[in-house]
Amino acid sequence: MFRNRERTQPGVKQSKRSGPATSTPTTESYPFRLNFYDTPPRHEVTLEDFETCALDRLRVLAEIESSFARNRSWEELKTVTDAQCKKYLPLNSNTALTVNLEEQRRNDHIGHFVLRLAFCRSEELRRRFVKAETTLFRVRYDADSPTDRSAFLERQRFDWEKAIPDERDRFAKELTALEKPVTSDSKNWSTEYHKVPWIRVPDLVAKRRVFLSGGYAYVSSHEVSSFVFNEFERKLQLALEYTAKMLPRLDEDTRLIPILNNLSQGFLAGVPSDWVNPSATGDEIRADMVDGLARKHFPMCMRNMQECLVRDRHLKHFGRLQYGLFLKVLGLSIDEAIAFWKKSLSTIADDRFNKEYRYNIRHSYGLEGKRANYPAKSCQQILTSDKPGVGDCHGCPYRHFSPENLQTGLLAVYSSQGLTANDLHEVMRTVKEGHYHVACTRVFEITHASRGVKKGEGIGGGDSVVHPNQYAARSIELEKSQREDAMAVES
């Protein structure tokens, strides 16, 4: 099923894909935009497609989970999900004529089954995956055309029966009581009912939206979507449990296990995009600018390290690595970086600095050793690797600080930017639920409200924070835009 294919940069989505290079299923394999994913891919899949399709889908699912954590309304969630789908997981209806529907649906199919492998490993991961996938299915179901949706439902082997005329006559009074007009001024009542086992529509039973008789629920045509969503959720849950039993067979596959391990962390801090910003300010950053930028634009993790560095005149190895790569991507040149660290580590003698620290700084810039151009660490990497110990200042404050220290730290750092004690309840709730990047995103919204950022907008377009440099770059961009607007008004 899988084969290697050379690629330029592992894990990075290329701007264009020419499509499958091996045998592919016929168009009949994907007749509809909606999919219950009953059949796994039976064609050959390259490792590149295996990873890329899964990452694209995970970006959408992670933003759906983020929407739940941020208490977005259903309409807001649909808007954000549609935007994410257009960016990472486009899936057009059958009426689209100018796109490759076969490739879109193939990628959607592959991504779903790869994520099954990644998220079947624990009950908690399965629960979160099922909730996000069911929500994505609902969004697509609502957006699908009535014709395509009806054709899709006709092809499914649901254990329901259409109510025959005799039944409708026998229960006419009860069924009429359930009837609702299509619109407030319409006299067209629904005329079709489906008989389904009542345990398949518990939400409708609880709301008294169905008639019960003989163990069956009579569901009207404009309530049948509830049954469809419950069936999707039920089947996916069973499929994940079965996949979990089969997963140990993959343990010896060194190609797939590292990919799956990485994907399973996707709900923890969002999915890092291929975000690159060689200079967030548009100009080279000087060493003496760092402290001022930290006070105005850095996320909590980086601002905490800057304060520790100023206070202690020292950072341990992983702190220097995490902070140094952040400053590098922010726009600090190698010469300015050496000047910054030499000044910051002022208690260290010049000879020792040159022997023990200068080499590591140059190495992180790709000027020593194997000369690799190391990227800054994403939120996911900060959360999952190099856990801070006693005396360390690196890591994610939202995860690694105690609740008391986090609240005190947030107020001390951000109170001058608009964060109040009343805001902490919402932030700490998301921290308690394990949505650390959502908490960071909410702090960004609060502290940048004076620059036009509204609740729910996140880092821009509804996106959550997934990278410290993304946070800083967006903050600097907003300040620059505000300054330019002010100058335009004055002129």
Coordinates of C-alpha atoms in Angstrom, one line a residue, residues 124-385:
E124 CA -9.2 10.0 24.9
L125 CA -7.7 10.4 21.4
R126 CA -10.5 8.4 19.9
R127 CA -13.1 10.6 21.6
R128 CA -11.6 13.8 20.4
F129 CA -11.1 12.5 16.9
V130 CA -14.7 11.2 16.6
K131 CA -16.0 14.6 17.8
A132 CA -13.9 16.6 15.3
E133 CA -14.6 14.2 12.4
T134 CA -18.4 14.2 13.0
T135 CA -18.4 18.0 13.1
L136 CA -16.5 18.2 9.8
F137 CA -19.1 15.7 8.3
R138 CA -21.9 17.9 9.6
V139 CA -20.4 21.1 8.1
R140 CA -20.1 19.3 4.7
Y141 CA -23.6 17.8 5.0
D142 CA -25.1 21.2 5.6
A143 CA -23.2 22.8 2.7
D144 CA -23.9 20.0 0.2
S145 CA -26.6 20.5 -2.5
P146 CA -30.0 18.7 -1.8
T147 CA -29.5 16.7 -4.9
D148 CA -26.1 15.3 -4.0
R149 CA -27.1 14.8 -0.4
S150 CA -30.2 12.8 -1.4
A151 CA -28.2 10.7 -3.8
F152 CA -25.6 10.0 -1.2
L153 CA -28.2 8.9 1.4
E154 CA -29.9 6.6 -1.2
R155 CA -26.6 4.7 -1.6
Q156 CA -26.1 4.1 2.1
R157 CA -27.2 0.9 3.6
F158 CA -29.0 2.3 6.7
D159 CA -31.1 0.0 8.8
W160 CA -34.2 2.2 8.3
E161 CA -37.5 1.7 6.6
K162 CA -39.8 4.1 5.0
A163 CA -43.1 4.3 6.7
I164 CA -45.9 2.8 4.5
P165 CA -49.2 4.5 4.0
D166 CA -51.0 2.1 6.4
E167 CA -48.7 3.2 9.2
R168 CA -49.1 6.8 8.4
D169 CA -52.9 6.4 8.5
R170 CA -52.8 4.4 11.8
F171 CA -50.6 7.0 13.5
A172 CA -51.9 10.1 11.7
K173 CA -52.7 12.0 14.9
E174 CA -49.3 11.4 16.5
L175 CA -47.4 12.1 13.3
T176 CA -49.3 15.2 12.6
A177 CA -48.4 16.5 16.0
L178 CA -44.7 16.3 15.0
E179 CA -45.2 18.2 11.7
K180 CA -43.6 21.5 11.2
P181 CA -43.9 23.8 8.1
V182 CA -40.9 24.2 6.0
T183 CA -41.1 28.0 6.6
S184 CA -43.1 30.0 8.9
D185 CA -45.6 31.0 6.2
S186 CA -45.6 27.7 4.3
K187 CA -48.4 25.1 4.2
N188 CA -46.2 22.4 2.8
W189 CA -45.8 19.8 5.5
S190 CA -43.3 16.9 5.4
T191 CA -44.9 13.8 3.9
E192 CA -42.2 11.2 4.4
Y193 CA -41.1 9.3 7.5
H194 CA -38.4 6.7 8.3
K195 CA -38.6 4.0 10.9
V196 CA -35.3 3.6 12.7
P197 CA -34.4 1.8 16.0
W198 CA -35.1 4.4 18.7
I199 CA -31.6 4.0 20.2
R200 CA -30.1 5.4 17.0
V201 CA -31.7 8.8 17.5
P202 CA -31.3 9.5 21.3
D203 CA -31.1 13.3 20.8
L204 CA -34.4 13.4 18.9
V205 CA -36.0 11.1 21.6
A206 CA -34.8 13.5 24.3
K207 CA -36.3 16.5 22.5
R208 CA -39.5 14.7 21.8
R209 CA -39.1 15.2 18.0
V210 CA -40.1 11.7 17.1
F211 CA -43.0 9.3 17.6
L212 CA -42.1 6.0 19.3
S213 CA -43.9 2.7 18.7
G214 CA -42.8 -0.9 18.9
G215 CA -39.1 0.0 19.5
Y216 CA -39.0 2.2 16.5
A217 CA -38.8 6.0 16.1
Y218 CA -40.7 7.6 13.3
V219 CA -38.4 10.3 12.0
S220 CA -39.6 13.0 9.6
S221 CA -37.7 13.8 6.5
H222 CA -36.3 17.1 7.8
E223 CA -35.1 15.5 11.0
V224 CA -33.3 12.6 9.3
S225 CA -29.9 14.3 9.5
S226 CA -29.8 13.5 13.2
F227 CA -29.8 9.8 12.4
V228 CA -27.2 10.2 9.7
F229 CA -24.8 12.1 12.1
N230 CA -25.3 9.5 14.8
E231 CA -24.6 6.7 12.3
F232 CA -21.4 8.4 11.2
E233 CA -20.3 8.8 14.8
R234 CA -21.2 5.2 15.8
K235 CA -19.5 3.6 12.8
L236 CA -16.3 5.7 13.2
Q237 CA -16.1 4.8 16.9
L238 CA -16.4 1.1 16.2
A239 CA -13.8 1.4 13.4
L240 CA -11.3 3.2 15.6
E241 CA -11.7 0.5 18.3
Y242 CA -11.0 -2.2 15.7
T243 CA -8.0 -0.3 14.3
A244 CA -6.6 0.0 17.8
K245 CA -6.6 -3.8 18.0
M246 CA -4.8 -4.1 14.7
L247 CA -2.2 -1.3 15.3
P248 CA 0.4 -3.4 17.1
R249 CA 1.2 -5.0 13.7
L250 CA 2.7 -1.7 12.6
D251 CA 5.1 -1.4 15.5
E252 CA 8.0 -2.7 13.5
D253 CA 7.4 -0.3 10.6
T254 CA 10.0 2.4 11.1
R255 CA 8.7 4.4 8.2
L256 CA 5.2 5.0 9.6
I257 CA 5.4 4.9 13.4
P258 CA 7.4 8.3 13.7
I259 CA 4.8 9.9 11.4
L260 CA 1.9 8.6 13.4
N261 CA 3.5 9.6 16.7
N262 CA 3.9 13.1 15.4
L263 CA 0.3 13.3 14.1
S264 CA -1.2 12.1 17.4
Q265 CA 0.1 15.3 19.0
G266 CA -1.8 17.5 16.6
F267 CA -4.7 18.3 19.0
L268 CA -2.2 19.3 21.8
A269 CA -1.0 22.6 20.1
G270 CA -2.5 22.8 16.7
V271 CA -0.6 21.8 13.6
P272 CA 2.5 23.9 12.7
S273 CA 2.1 25.4 9.3
D274 CA 5.1 25.8 7.0
W275 CA 5.5 29.2 8.5
V276 CA 8.6 31.1 7.6
N277 CA 9.3 34.7 8.3
P278 CA 13.0 35.6 8.0
S279 CA 12.5 39.0 9.4
A280 CA 9.3 39.8 11.3
T281 CA 10.0 43.5 11.5
G282 CA 11.0 44.0 7.8
D283 CA 14.4 45.4 9.1
E284 CA 17.3 43.7 10.8
I285 CA 16.9 43.5 14.6
R286 CA 19.7 44.8 16.7
A287 CA 20.8 43.3 20.0
D288 CA 19.6 46.4 22.0
M289 CA 16.1 46.1 20.5
V290 CA 15.3 42.7 21.9
D291 CA 14.2 43.7 25.4
G292 CA 11.8 46.4 24.0
L293 CA 10.3 44.0 21.5
A294 CA 9.9 41.4 24.2
R295 CA 7.8 43.7 26.4
K296 CA 5.5 44.6 23.5
H297 CA 5.3 41.7 21.1
F298 CA 6.6 38.4 22.5
P299 CA 4.4 35.5 23.6
M300 CA 4.5 34.4 27.2
C301 CA 7.1 31.6 26.7
M302 CA 9.6 33.9 25.1
R303 CA 8.9 36.9 27.3
N304 CA 9.5 34.7 30.3
M305 CA 12.9 33.6 29.1
Q306 CA 13.9 37.2 28.3
E307 CA 12.9 38.2 31.9
C308 CA 14.8 35.2 33.3
L309 CA 17.8 36.2 31.2
V310 CA 17.8 39.8 32.4
R311 CA 17.3 38.7 36.0
D312 CA 19.8 35.8 36.2
R313 CA 22.2 36.7 33.5
H314 CA 22.0 33.1 32.4
L315 CA 19.8 30.5 30.7
K316 CA 20.4 26.8 30.7
H317 CA 21.1 24.9 27.5
F318 CA 17.6 24.2 26.3
G319 CA 16.5 27.7 27.2
R320 CA 19.3 29.2 25.1
L321 CA 18.4 26.9 22.3
Q322 CA 14.7 27.6 22.3
Y323 CA 15.1 31.4 22.7
G324 CA 18.1 31.7 20.4
L325 CA 16.3 30.0 17.5
F326 CA 13.2 32.2 18.1
L327 CA 15.4 35.4 17.9
K328 CA 17.2 34.1 14.8
V329 CA 13.9 33.6 12.9
L330 CA 12.6 37.0 14.3
G331 CA 15.5 38.7 12.4
L332 CA 18.5 38.8 14.7
S333 CA 21.7 38.3 12.5
I334 CA 24.6 36.2 13.7
D335 CA 26.7 39.2 14.6
E336 CA 23.9 40.8 16.6
A337 CA 23.1 37.4 18.2
I338 CA 26.7 37.1 19.5
A339 CA 26.5 40.6 20.7
F340 CA 23.2 40.0 22.4
W341 CA 24.2 36.8 24.2
K342 CA 27.6 38.2 25.2
K343 CA 25.9 41.2 26.8
S344 CA 23.1 39.1 28.4
L345 CA 25.6 36.5 29.8
S346 CA 27.6 39.3 31.4
T347 CA 28.8 37.2 34.4
I348 CA 30.7 34.9 32.0
A349 CA 34.3 35.8 31.2
D350 CA 35.1 36.5 27.6
D351 CA 37.4 33.4 27.2
R352 CA 34.8 31.1 28.5
F353 CA 32.1 32.7 26.4
N354 CA 34.2 32.2 23.2
K355 CA 35.0 28.6 24.1
E356 CA 31.6 27.4 25.3
Y357 CA 28.9 29.6 23.9
R358 CA 30.0 31.2 20.6
Y359 CA 30.3 27.9 18.8
N360 CA 26.7 26.9 19.8
I361 CA 25.4 30.2 18.6
R362 CA 27.1 29.9 15.3
H363 CA 26.0 26.2 15.1
S364 CA 22.3 27.2 15.4
Y365 CA 22.8 29.6 12.5
G366 CA 24.2 26.8 10.3
L367 CA 27.8 28.1 10.4
E368 CA 29.4 25.3 12.3
G369 CA 29.1 21.5 12.5
K370 CA 26.9 20.0 9.8
R371 CA 25.9 23.6 8.8
A372 CA 22.1 22.9 9.0
N373 CA 19.8 25.8 9.0
Y374 CA 17.8 25.0 12.2
P375 CA 14.2 26.3 12.3
A376 CA 12.7 27.8 15.5
K377 CA 10.6 25.4 17.6
S378 CA 6.9 25.3 17.1
C379 CA 4.4 25.3 19.9
Q380 CA 3.9 21.5 19.4
Q381 CA 7.7 20.9 19.8
I382 CA 7.9 23.2 22.8
L383 CA 5.0 21.3 24.5
T384 CA 6.2 17.8 23.7
S385 CA 10.0 17.8 24.0

